[in-house]
CSV table of C-alpha atoms in Angstrom, one decimal:
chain,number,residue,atom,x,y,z
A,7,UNK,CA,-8.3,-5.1,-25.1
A,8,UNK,CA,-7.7,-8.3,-23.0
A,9,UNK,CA,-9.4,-10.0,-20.3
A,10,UNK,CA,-8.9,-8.9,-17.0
A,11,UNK,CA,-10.3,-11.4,-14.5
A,12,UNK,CA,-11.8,-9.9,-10.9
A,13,UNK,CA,-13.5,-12.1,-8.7
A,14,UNK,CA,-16.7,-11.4,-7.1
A,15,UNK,CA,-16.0,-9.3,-3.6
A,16,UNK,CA,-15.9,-11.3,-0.7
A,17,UNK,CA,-14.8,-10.3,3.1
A,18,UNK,CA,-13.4,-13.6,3.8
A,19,UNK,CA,-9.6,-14.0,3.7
A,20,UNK,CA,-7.8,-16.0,0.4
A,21,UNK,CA,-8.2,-20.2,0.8
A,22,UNK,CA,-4.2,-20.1,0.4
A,23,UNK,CA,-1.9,-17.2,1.5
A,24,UNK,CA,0.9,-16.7,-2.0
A,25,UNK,CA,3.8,-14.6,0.5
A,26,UNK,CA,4.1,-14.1,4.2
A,27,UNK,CA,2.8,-11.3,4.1
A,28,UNK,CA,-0.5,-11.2,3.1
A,29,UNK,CA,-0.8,-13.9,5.4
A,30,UNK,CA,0.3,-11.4,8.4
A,31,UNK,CA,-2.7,-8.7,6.7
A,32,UNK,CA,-5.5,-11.2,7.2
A,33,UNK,CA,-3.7,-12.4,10.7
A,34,UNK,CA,-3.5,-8.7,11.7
A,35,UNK,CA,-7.2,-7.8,10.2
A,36,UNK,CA,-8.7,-10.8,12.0
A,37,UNK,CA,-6.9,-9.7,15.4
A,38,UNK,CA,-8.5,-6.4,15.2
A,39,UNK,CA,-11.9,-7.3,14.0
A,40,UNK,CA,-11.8,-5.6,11.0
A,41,UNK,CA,-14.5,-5.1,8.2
A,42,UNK,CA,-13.1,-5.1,4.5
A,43,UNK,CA,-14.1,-6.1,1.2
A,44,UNK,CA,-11.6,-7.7,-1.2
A,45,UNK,CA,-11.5,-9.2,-4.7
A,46,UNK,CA,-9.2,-11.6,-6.4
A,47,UNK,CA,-7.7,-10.5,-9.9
A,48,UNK,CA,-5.5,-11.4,-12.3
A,49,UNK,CA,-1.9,-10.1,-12.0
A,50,UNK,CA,-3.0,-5.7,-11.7
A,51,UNK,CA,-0.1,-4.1,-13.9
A,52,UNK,CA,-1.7,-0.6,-15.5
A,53,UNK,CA,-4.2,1.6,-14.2
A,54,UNK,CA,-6.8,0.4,-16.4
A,55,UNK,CA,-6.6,-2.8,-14.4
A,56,UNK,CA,-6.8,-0.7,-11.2
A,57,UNK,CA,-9.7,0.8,-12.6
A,58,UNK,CA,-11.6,-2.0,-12.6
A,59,UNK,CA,-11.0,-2.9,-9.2
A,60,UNK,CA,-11.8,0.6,-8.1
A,61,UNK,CA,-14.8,0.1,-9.9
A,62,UNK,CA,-15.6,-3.3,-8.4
A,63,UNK,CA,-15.1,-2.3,-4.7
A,64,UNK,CA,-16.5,1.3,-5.6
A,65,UNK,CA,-13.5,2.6,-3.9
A,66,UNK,CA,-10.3,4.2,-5.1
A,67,UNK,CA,-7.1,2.2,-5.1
A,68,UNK,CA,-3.7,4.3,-3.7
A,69,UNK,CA,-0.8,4.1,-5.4
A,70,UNK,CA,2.0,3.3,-3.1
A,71,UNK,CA,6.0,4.2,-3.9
A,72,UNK,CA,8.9,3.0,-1.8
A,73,UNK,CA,11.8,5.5,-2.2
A,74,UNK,CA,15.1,6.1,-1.6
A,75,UNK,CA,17.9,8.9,-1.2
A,76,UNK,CA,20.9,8.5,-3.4
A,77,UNK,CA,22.7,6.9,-1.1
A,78,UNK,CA,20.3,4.1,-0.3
A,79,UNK,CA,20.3,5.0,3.3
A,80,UNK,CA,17.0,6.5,3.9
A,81,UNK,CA,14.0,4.8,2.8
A,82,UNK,CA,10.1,5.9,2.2
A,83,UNK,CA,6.9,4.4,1.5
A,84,UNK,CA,4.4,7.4,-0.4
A,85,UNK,CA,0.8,6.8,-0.2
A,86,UNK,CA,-0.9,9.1,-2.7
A,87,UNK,CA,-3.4,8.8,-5.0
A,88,UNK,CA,-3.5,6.5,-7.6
A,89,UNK,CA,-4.1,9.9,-10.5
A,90,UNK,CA,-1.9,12.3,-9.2
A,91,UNK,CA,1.0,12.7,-11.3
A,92,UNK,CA,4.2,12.4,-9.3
A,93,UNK,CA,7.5,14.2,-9.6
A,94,UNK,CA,10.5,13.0,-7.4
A,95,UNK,CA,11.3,16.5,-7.1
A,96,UNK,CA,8.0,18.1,-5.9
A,97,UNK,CA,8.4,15.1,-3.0
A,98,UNK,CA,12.2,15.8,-2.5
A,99,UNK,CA,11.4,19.5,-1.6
A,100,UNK,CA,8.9,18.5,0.9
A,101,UNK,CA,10.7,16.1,3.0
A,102,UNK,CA,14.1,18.1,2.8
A,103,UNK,CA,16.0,15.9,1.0
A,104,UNK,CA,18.4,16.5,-1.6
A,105,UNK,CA,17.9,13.9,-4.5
A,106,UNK,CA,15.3,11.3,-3.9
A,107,UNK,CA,14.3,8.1,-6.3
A,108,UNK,CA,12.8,4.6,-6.7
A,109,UNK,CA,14.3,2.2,-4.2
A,110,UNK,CA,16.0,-0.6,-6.7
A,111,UNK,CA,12.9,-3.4,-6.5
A,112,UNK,CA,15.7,-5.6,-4.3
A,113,UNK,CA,15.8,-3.6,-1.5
A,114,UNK,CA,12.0,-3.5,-1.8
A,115,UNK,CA,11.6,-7.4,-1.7
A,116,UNK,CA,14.8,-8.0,0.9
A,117,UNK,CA,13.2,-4.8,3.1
A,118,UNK,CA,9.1,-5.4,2.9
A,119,UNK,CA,9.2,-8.6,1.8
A,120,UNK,CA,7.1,-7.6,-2.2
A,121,UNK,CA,7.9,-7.3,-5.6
A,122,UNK,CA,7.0,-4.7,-7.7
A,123,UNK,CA,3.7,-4.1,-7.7
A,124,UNK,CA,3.0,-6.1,-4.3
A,125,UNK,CA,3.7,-2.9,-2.3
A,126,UNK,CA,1.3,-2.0,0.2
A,127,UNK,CA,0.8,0.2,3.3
A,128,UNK,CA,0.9,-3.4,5.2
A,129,UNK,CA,4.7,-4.1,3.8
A,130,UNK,CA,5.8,-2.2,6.7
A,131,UNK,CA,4.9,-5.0,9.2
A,132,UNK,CA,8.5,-6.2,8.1
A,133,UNK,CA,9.9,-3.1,8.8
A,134,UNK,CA,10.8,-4.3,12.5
A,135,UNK,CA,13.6,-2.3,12.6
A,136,UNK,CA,11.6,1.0,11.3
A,137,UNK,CA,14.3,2.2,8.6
A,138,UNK,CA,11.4,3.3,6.3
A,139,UNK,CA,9.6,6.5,6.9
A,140,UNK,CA,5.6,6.1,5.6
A,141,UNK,CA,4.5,9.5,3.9
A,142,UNK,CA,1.1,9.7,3.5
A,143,UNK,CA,-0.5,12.4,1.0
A,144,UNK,CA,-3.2,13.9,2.5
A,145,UNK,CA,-5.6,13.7,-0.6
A,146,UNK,CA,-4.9,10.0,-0.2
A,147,UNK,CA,-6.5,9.5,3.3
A,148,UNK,CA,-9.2,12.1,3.0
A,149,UNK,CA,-11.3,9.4,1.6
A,150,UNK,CA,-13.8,6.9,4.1
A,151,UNK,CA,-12.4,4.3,2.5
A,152,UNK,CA,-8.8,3.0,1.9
A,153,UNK,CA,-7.9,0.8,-0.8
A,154,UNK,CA,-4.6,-1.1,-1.5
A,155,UNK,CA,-3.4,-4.6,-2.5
A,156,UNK,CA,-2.6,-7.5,0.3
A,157,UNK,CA,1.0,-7.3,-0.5
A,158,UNK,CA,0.0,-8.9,-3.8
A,159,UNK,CA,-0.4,-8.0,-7.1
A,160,UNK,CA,-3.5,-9.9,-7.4
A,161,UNK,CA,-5.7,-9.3,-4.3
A,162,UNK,CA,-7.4,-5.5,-3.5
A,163,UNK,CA,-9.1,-4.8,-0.5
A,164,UNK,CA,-11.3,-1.7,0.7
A,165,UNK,CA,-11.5,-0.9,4.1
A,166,UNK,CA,-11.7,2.1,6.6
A,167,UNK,CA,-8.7,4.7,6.1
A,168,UNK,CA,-9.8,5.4,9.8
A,169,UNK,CA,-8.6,2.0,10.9
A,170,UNK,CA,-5.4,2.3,8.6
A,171,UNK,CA,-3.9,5.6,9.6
A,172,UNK,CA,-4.6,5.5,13.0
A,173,UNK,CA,-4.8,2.0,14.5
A,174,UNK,CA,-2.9,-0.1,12.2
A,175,UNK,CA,0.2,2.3,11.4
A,176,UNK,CA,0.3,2.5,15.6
A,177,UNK,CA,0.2,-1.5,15.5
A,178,UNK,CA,3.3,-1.1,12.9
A,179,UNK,CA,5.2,0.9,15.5
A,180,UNK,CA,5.1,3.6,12.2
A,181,UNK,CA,4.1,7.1,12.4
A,182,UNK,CA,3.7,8.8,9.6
A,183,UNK,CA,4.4,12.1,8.2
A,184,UNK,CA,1.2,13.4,6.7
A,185,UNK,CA,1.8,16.3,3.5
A,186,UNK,CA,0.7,17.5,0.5
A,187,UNK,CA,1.7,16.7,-2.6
């Protein structure tokens, strides 16, 4: 097993901001006065690193998906939970579309400015022009507590899914559209 470095939780922002956009989360967290907790880790790339981080905040990490149609036209950023097993076609049938996939990671950098691995409910700041729908699972944002990455793949954060659903996605200009998967 290797080493898997976490910092120690602090609810301070990072000294120095890696991507514009975890520099517009602390911005935007600061603005509204928000309480969270955060750690610093090395790059999180299975789920036994998430694990640890869950662990570390005492929280439970979502796993966010951006999606596509097949023609690349309509776009969708899934918040479930990290353990639920995901099928492209359970989701498909849900939102009434016909064939749905994994966004190439391209459109994911160009449209919400991450990498793999970096994306967050917070990407859709960039969304300005809102051309991606956020679908939230509802077993996702049952919890008190929301936790996600900065936009990073090496900074977590818990804080309330009250703020996040219904203060920050209005802040977004993004409403989501709240199932079950």
């Amino acid at each position: 097993m290797s080493m898997f470095y976490i910092s120690e939780v602090k609810s301070t922002a990072p000294a120095a901001f890696q991507t514009t956009l975890q520099e517009m989360v602390y911005h935007v967290l600061q603005q509204f006065n928000v309480c969270y907790e955060r750690v610093d880790t090395d790059e999180a790339i299975t789920m036994e690193d998430c694990l640890l981080i869950d662990e570390k905040l005492n929280m439970q990490t979502v796993k966010t998906l951006f999606l596509c149609n097949r023609q690349q036209t309509d776009f969708y950023l899934l918040i479930t939970t990290a353990g639920k097993p995901f099928k492209t076609k359970d989701l498909s049938s849900l939102l009434g579309i016909s064939r749905l996939s994994f966004a190439p990671a391209d459109l994911l950098e160009q449209m919400l400015g991450t990498k793999v691995g970096g994306a967050s409910i917070f990407s859709v700041m960039l969304d300005k022009d809102n051309k991606v729908q956020v679908v939230l699972d509802e077993d996702a944002i049952s919890s008190e507590w929301y936790g996600c990455n900065d936009g990073t793949s090496t900074s977590y954060m818990k804080l309330k899914t009250e703020w996040v659903v219904n203060e920050f996605l209005a802040f977004a200009h993004h409403k989501p559209k709240i199932i079950k998967l």
